[in-house]
Coordinates of C-alpha atoms in Angstrom, one line a residue:
M1 CA 76.6 128.4 179.7
L2 CA 79.7 126.5 178.5
M3 CA 81.2 129.9 177.8
R4 CA 80.5 131.3 181.1
I5 CA 81.8 128.1 182.8
A6 CA 85.0 128.3 180.7
A7 CA 85.5 131.9 181.7
S8 CA 85.1 131.1 185.4
L9 CA 87.6 128.3 185.2
A10 CA 90.1 130.5 183.4
A11 CA 89.6 133.3 185.9
G12 CA 90.0 130.8 188.8
L13 CA 93.2 129.4 187.3
A14 CA 94.5 132.9 186.7
W15 CA 93.9 133.8 190.5
L16 CA 95.9 130.6 191.4
G17 CA 98.6 131.6 189.2
R18 CA 99.1 135.0 190.9
Y19 CA 99.6 133.2 194.1
G20 CA 102.0 130.7 192.9
T21 CA 104.8 130.4 195.5
Q22 CA 102.1 130.3 198.4
G23 CA 100.2 128.0 196.4
F24 CA 103.0 125.5 196.1
A25 CA 103.7 125.8 199.9
L26 CA 100.0 125.3 200.8
S27 CA 99.6 122.2 198.4
I28 CA 102.2 120.0 200.4
F29 CA 100.3 120.6 203.7
L30 CA 96.9 120.0 202.1
G31 CA 98.3 116.6 200.7
L32 CA 99.3 115.7 204.2
A33 CA 95.9 116.7 205.6
L34 CA 93.9 114.7 203.2
P35 CA 95.6 111.2 203.6
Q36 CA 92.3 109.6 202.9
F37 CA 92.5 110.5 199.4
S38 CA 96.4 109.8 198.8
A39 CA 96.0 106.2 198.1
A40 CA 93.2 106.9 195.5
A41 CA 95.1 109.8 194.0
R42 CA 98.4 108.0 193.7
P43 CA 97.5 106.5 190.3
L44 CA 97.3 110.0 189.0
L45 CA 101.0 110.6 189.6
P46 CA 102.1 109.7 185.9
V47 CA 99.2 112.0 184.6
T48 CA 100.5 115.1 186.7
I49 CA 104.0 114.4 185.3
F50 CA 102.8 114.0 181.7
C51 CA 101.0 117.4 182.4
F52 CA 104.0 119.3 183.7
T53 CA 106.2 117.9 180.8
T54 CA 103.6 119.1 178.2
I55 CA 103.3 122.6 179.9
V56 CA 107.1 123.1 179.8
F57 CA 107.6 122.2 176.2
M58 CA 104.4 123.9 175.1
R59 CA 105.7 127.3 176.8
A60 CA 109.3 126.9 175.5
D61 CA 110.3 129.8 173.3
V62 CA 111.9 128.1 170.3
A63 CA 113.6 131.3 169.0
I64 CA 115.3 131.8 172.3
I65 CA 116.5 128.4 172.6
A66 CA 117.8 128.4 169.2
G67 CA 119.7 131.5 170.0
L68 CA 121.3 129.9 173.0
L69 CA 122.3 126.8 170.9
R70 CA 123.9 129.2 168.4
S71 CA 126.5 130.2 171.0
P72 CA 126.4 126.9 173.0
G73 CA 129.0 127.4 175.5
K74 CA 127.0 128.8 178.5
L75 CA 124.0 126.5 177.7
S76 CA 126.3 123.3 177.5
L77 CA 128.0 124.2 180.8
T78 CA 124.7 124.9 182.4
C79 CA 123.4 121.4 181.3
L80 CA 126.4 119.8 182.1
W81 CA 126.3 121.2 185.7
M82 CA 122.7 120.5 186.3
V83 CA 123.3 116.9 185.5
A84 CA 126.7 116.4 187.1
A85 CA 126.4 118.3 190.3
P86 CA 123.9 116.3 192.2
V87 CA 125.5 113.0 191.1
V88 CA 129.0 114.4 192.4
V89 CA 127.3 115.6 195.7
I90 CA 125.5 112.3 196.3
G91 CA 128.0 110.0 194.9
G92 CA 130.7 111.6 197.1
A93 CA 128.4 111.1 200.1
F94 CA 127.9 107.5 199.2
L95 CA 131.8 107.1 199.1
I96 CA 132.2 108.8 202.5
V97 CA 129.4 107.0 204.3
G98 CA 129.5 103.6 202.4
R99 CA 126.5 102.2 200.5
D100 CA 126.0 99.4 203.2
A101 CA 125.5 102.0 205.9
I102 CA 122.6 103.6 204.0
D103 CA 119.0 102.2 204.2
P104 CA 118.5 100.5 200.9
G105 CA 115.4 102.5 200.2
L106 CA 117.1 105.8 201.0
L107 CA 120.1 104.6 198.8
L108 CA 117.7 104.0 195.8
G109 CA 115.8 107.3 196.4
L110 CA 118.9 109.4 196.7
A111 CA 120.1 107.6 193.3
I112 CA 116.9 108.5 191.8
L113 CA 117.1 112.1 193.0
A114 CA 120.6 112.6 191.6
A115 CA 119.7 110.9 188.2
A116 CA 116.6 112.7 187.6
P117 CA 116.4 115.9 185.4
P118 CA 115.8 119.3 187.1
I119 CA 112.2 119.8 188.3
M120 CA 109.8 120.9 185.7
S121 CA 108.5 123.6 187.8
S122 CA 111.9 125.5 187.7
P123 CA 110.9 127.8 184.8
A124 CA 107.6 128.4 186.4
V125 CA 109.3 129.5 189.5
A126 CA 111.7 131.8 187.5
L127 CA 108.8 133.4 185.9
I128 CA 107.1 133.8 189.2
Y129 CA 110.1 135.5 190.7
G130 CA 110.4 137.8 187.7
F131 CA 113.7 136.5 186.4
E132 CA 114.5 136.1 182.7
P133 CA 113.7 132.5 182.2
S134 CA 115.5 131.5 178.9
L135 CA 118.5 129.7 180.3
I136 CA 116.6 127.6 182.8
I137 CA 113.9 126.8 180.3
A138 CA 116.5 125.6 177.8
G139 CA 118.4 123.7 180.4
V140 CA 115.4 122.0 181.7
I141 CA 114.2 121.0 178.2
I142 CA 117.5 119.6 177.0
T143 CA 118.2 117.6 180.2
T144 CA 114.8 116.4 180.2
V145 CA 115.1 115.3 176.6
A146 CA 118.3 113.5 177.4
S147 CA 116.9 112.0 180.6
P148 CA 115.4 108.8 179.1
V149 CA 119.1 107.8 178.1
V150 CA 121.0 109.4 181.0
A151 CA 118.9 108.9 184.1
P152 CA 118.8 105.1 183.9
M153 CA 122.5 105.0 183.5
L154 CA 123.2 107.2 186.6
V155 CA 120.6 105.4 188.7
E156 CA 122.2 102.0 188.0
L157 CA 125.8 103.6 188.5
L158 CA 124.8 105.2 191.9
A159 CA 122.2 102.5 193.3
G160 CA 123.8 99.4 191.7
A161 CA 122.1 96.2 192.8
A162 CA 119.3 98.5 194.4
V163 CA 117.7 99.1 191.0
P164 CA 114.4 97.2 190.9
L165 CA 113.9 97.5 187.2
D166 CA 115.9 96.7 184.0
R167 CA 117.6 99.7 182.8
W168 CA 116.2 99.5 179.3
A169 CA 112.7 99.2 180.5
L170 CA 113.1 102.3 182.4
T171 CA 114.6 104.0 179.4
L172 CA 111.6 102.9 177.3
R173 CA 109.0 104.2 180.0
L174 CA 110.9 107.5 180.1
L175 CA 110.8 107.8 176.4
V176 CA 107.1 107.5 176.4
F177 CA 106.8 110.2 179.1
V178 CA 109.0 112.7 177.4
G179 CA 108.3 111.9 173.8
G180 CA 104.6 111.8 174.5
G181 CA 104.8 115.3 176.4
M182 CA 106.8 116.7 173.4
A183 CA 104.1 115.5 171.0
A184 CA 101.3 116.9 173.0
A185 CA 103.0 120.2 173.3
A186 CA 103.6 120.4 169.6
I187 CA 100.0 119.8 168.9
L188 CA 98.8 122.5 171.5
R189 CA 101.4 125.0 170.2
W190 CA 99.9 124.4 166.6
A191 CA 96.3 124.6 167.9
L192 CA 96.8 127.8 170.1
G193 CA 99.7 129.7 168.7
T194 CA 102.5 131.3 170.6
V195 CA 100.8 134.6 171.1
R196 CA 97.7 133.0 172.8
I197 CA 100.0 130.8 174.9
R198 CA 102.1 133.8 176.1
A199 CA 98.6 135.8 176.9
M200 CA 97.6 132.6 179.0
K201 CA 100.6 133.0 181.3
A202 CA 98.5 133.4 184.4
N203 CA 96.0 130.6 183.5
L204 CA 99.0 128.1 182.9
D205 CA 100.7 129.2 186.1
G206 CA 97.4 128.3 187.8
F207 CA 97.1 125.1 186.2
G208 CA 100.5 124.3 187.4
V209 CA 99.5 125.1 191.0
L210 CA 96.5 122.7 190.5
M211 CA 98.6 120.0 189.1
Y212 CA 101.0 120.4 192.0
F213 CA 98.2 120.1 194.4
T214 CA 97.0 116.8 192.8
F215 CA 100.6 115.6 192.8
A216 CA 100.8 116.4 196.4
I217 CA 97.9 114.5 197.6
A218 CA 99.1 111.5 195.4
A219 CA 102.8 111.7 196.6
M220 CA 101.9 111.9 200.3
D221 CA 100.4 108.4 200.3
G222 CA 101.5 106.9 203.6
V223 CA 103.5 109.9 204.7
T224 CA 101.3 110.9 207.7
Q225 CA 101.2 107.3 209.0
A226 CA 105.0 106.9 208.7
A227 CA 105.6 110.2 210.5
F228 CA 103.6 108.7 213.6
D229 CA 105.1 105.0 213.1
T230 CA 108.8 106.0 212.5
P231 CA 109.3 109.8 213.2
W232 CA 113.2 109.4 213.4
R233 CA 113.3 107.6 210.0
V234 CA 111.0 110.5 208.5
S235 CA 113.2 113.1 210.0
G236 CA 116.4 111.7 208.7
F237 CA 114.9 111.1 205.0
L238 CA 113.5 114.8 205.2
A239 CA 116.9 116.2 206.4
C240 CA 118.7 114.3 203.5
A241 CA 116.2 115.9 201.0
F242 CA 116.4 119.4 202.2
A243 CA 120.6 119.1 202.4
V244 CA 120.7 118.0 198.6
S245 CA 118.5 121.1 197.8
I246 CA 120.3 123.6 199.9
I247 CA 123.8 122.3 198.8
G248 CA 122.9 122.3 195.2
L249 CA 121.7 125.9 195.3
V250 CA 124.4 127.3 197.4
V251 CA 127.4 125.6 195.5
S252 CA 125.9 126.6 192.2
Y253 CA 125.5 130.0 193.3
L254 CA 128.9 130.5 194.5
A255 CA 130.7 128.5 191.6
L256 CA 128.9 129.7 188.4
R257 CA 130.3 133.1 188.3
F258 CA 130.1 133.2 184.5
L259 CA 126.4 133.6 184.8
R260 CA 124.2 136.6 186.0
R261 CA 123.0 136.3 189.8
S262 CA 119.5 135.2 188.6
E263 CA 120.9 132.7 186.4
R264 CA 123.1 131.2 188.9
F265 CA 120.1 131.3 191.4
M266 CA 117.9 129.3 189.0
V267 CA 120.6 126.9 187.8
G268 CA 121.2 126.2 191.5
Y269 CA 117.6 125.7 192.0
G270 CA 117.5 123.3 189.3
A271 CA 120.6 121.4 190.6
G272 CA 118.9 120.9 194.0
Q273 CA 115.3 120.2 192.9
R274 CA 115.0 117.1 190.7
N275 CA 112.1 115.6 188.9
M276 CA 112.1 112.3 190.7
G277 CA 108.4 111.9 190.0
M278 CA 109.5 111.1 186.3
I279 CA 111.4 108.2 187.3
V280 CA 109.2 107.1 190.2
A281 CA 106.3 107.2 187.8
A282 CA 108.1 105.1 185.2
L283 CA 109.2 102.6 187.8
G284 CA 105.6 102.2 188.9
A285 CA 104.8 99.3 191.1
G286 CA 108.7 98.4 191.3
V287 CA 109.4 101.4 193.7
P288 CA 110.0 100.0 197.2
P289 CA 107.8 101.4 199.9
S290 CA 110.8 103.1 201.7
T291 CA 112.0 104.8 198.4
F292 CA 108.5 106.0 197.8
L293 CA 108.5 107.5 201.3
F294 CA 111.8 109.3 200.5
F295 CA 110.4 110.5 197.2
A296 CA 107.3 111.9 199.0
L297 CA 109.5 113.6 201.7
A298 CA 111.8 115.1 198.9
Q299 CA 108.8 117.2 197.7
F300 CA 109.0 119.3 200.7
P301 CA 111.9 121.3 199.6
I302 CA 110.2 121.4 196.1
Y303 CA 107.1 122.9 197.5
L304 CA 108.4 125.2 200.2
M305 CA 111.6 126.5 198.6
P306 CA 109.9 128.9 196.1
W307 CA 108.2 130.5 199.1
L308 CA 111.1 130.3 201.5
L309 CA 113.6 131.8 198.9
S310 CA 111.2 134.5 197.5
G311 CA 112.8 137.3 199.7
F312 CA 116.2 136.5 198.5
A313 CA 115.1 136.1 194.8
G314 CA 113.3 139.5 195.2
R315 CA 116.6 141.1 196.2
I316 CA 118.3 139.7 193.4
R317 CA 115.8 140.9 191.1
R318 CA 115.9 144.6 192.5
E319 CA 119.7 144.5 192.4
E320 CA 119.9 143.2 188.6
A321 CA 117.3 145.8 187.6
A322 CA 119.1 148.7 189.2
A323 CA 122.4 147.5 187.6
D324 CA 120.7 147.2 184.2
G325 CA 119.1 150.6 184.5
A326 CA 122.5 152.2 185.6

């Protein structure tokens, strides 16, 4: 009986994994459609972030990353770009507009967006698109490992007095998230082995979609009500989130000419899509309501972009395959 249940669960996860981009897009709207569950699910945010972290470290190909580290120029520039690009874009906007002219909750939210590492789903999106994921996996892992030290400093630099938590406390909490995820991933890699982990690709993709669905319900706490109460504010926050996402992708794709087109695309994706959830979960109750609202709305580009960009990504994949074949 247990074996049949396990087989059914595995088949269901594999089915979800085959519809990854559509699943991401559907999750955000299901989260909005189930506001009655959002408040109850909000405590699960740290759990989903921990699961994302563990899966990324578990699926990392250590040999490929070691090969990239032996010729570190491309990887170093990639990591530097993914850390610096959103800081420059958002910091530049702060200088142009002026911090005092920005809603304090939005100010802190944008600072968290800029300081956070690339979204954990970036490697999964690369795999769904059929791109070679080594560079984006290595970039996400290295910047995530560095985030407990780098992210709190960047949040404090960008947001200044708007930071509601001591930087060292935030660093410690991020260390728990990242270090705990690395430890759990190491145990799973030892228990399952790399061959079995590779064979579980569709199942792990499906588990990622399931976690994103749970994350979406938790993140949408209060969004539906805010959309009715303050529609212009919600529209403005949403526009800011999409602007950062699109600018990060476009600027990266145009500037990083030393990379293959698929690599430029994914580095730009990581530069524009940030793992705000890691910092928000670490801040916990210290997150102001308006900052949490921006964090929730910033999930829309994260959930919708894999689906919206699938046609462009497919063209890149076909053109690269034709060029490699020639």
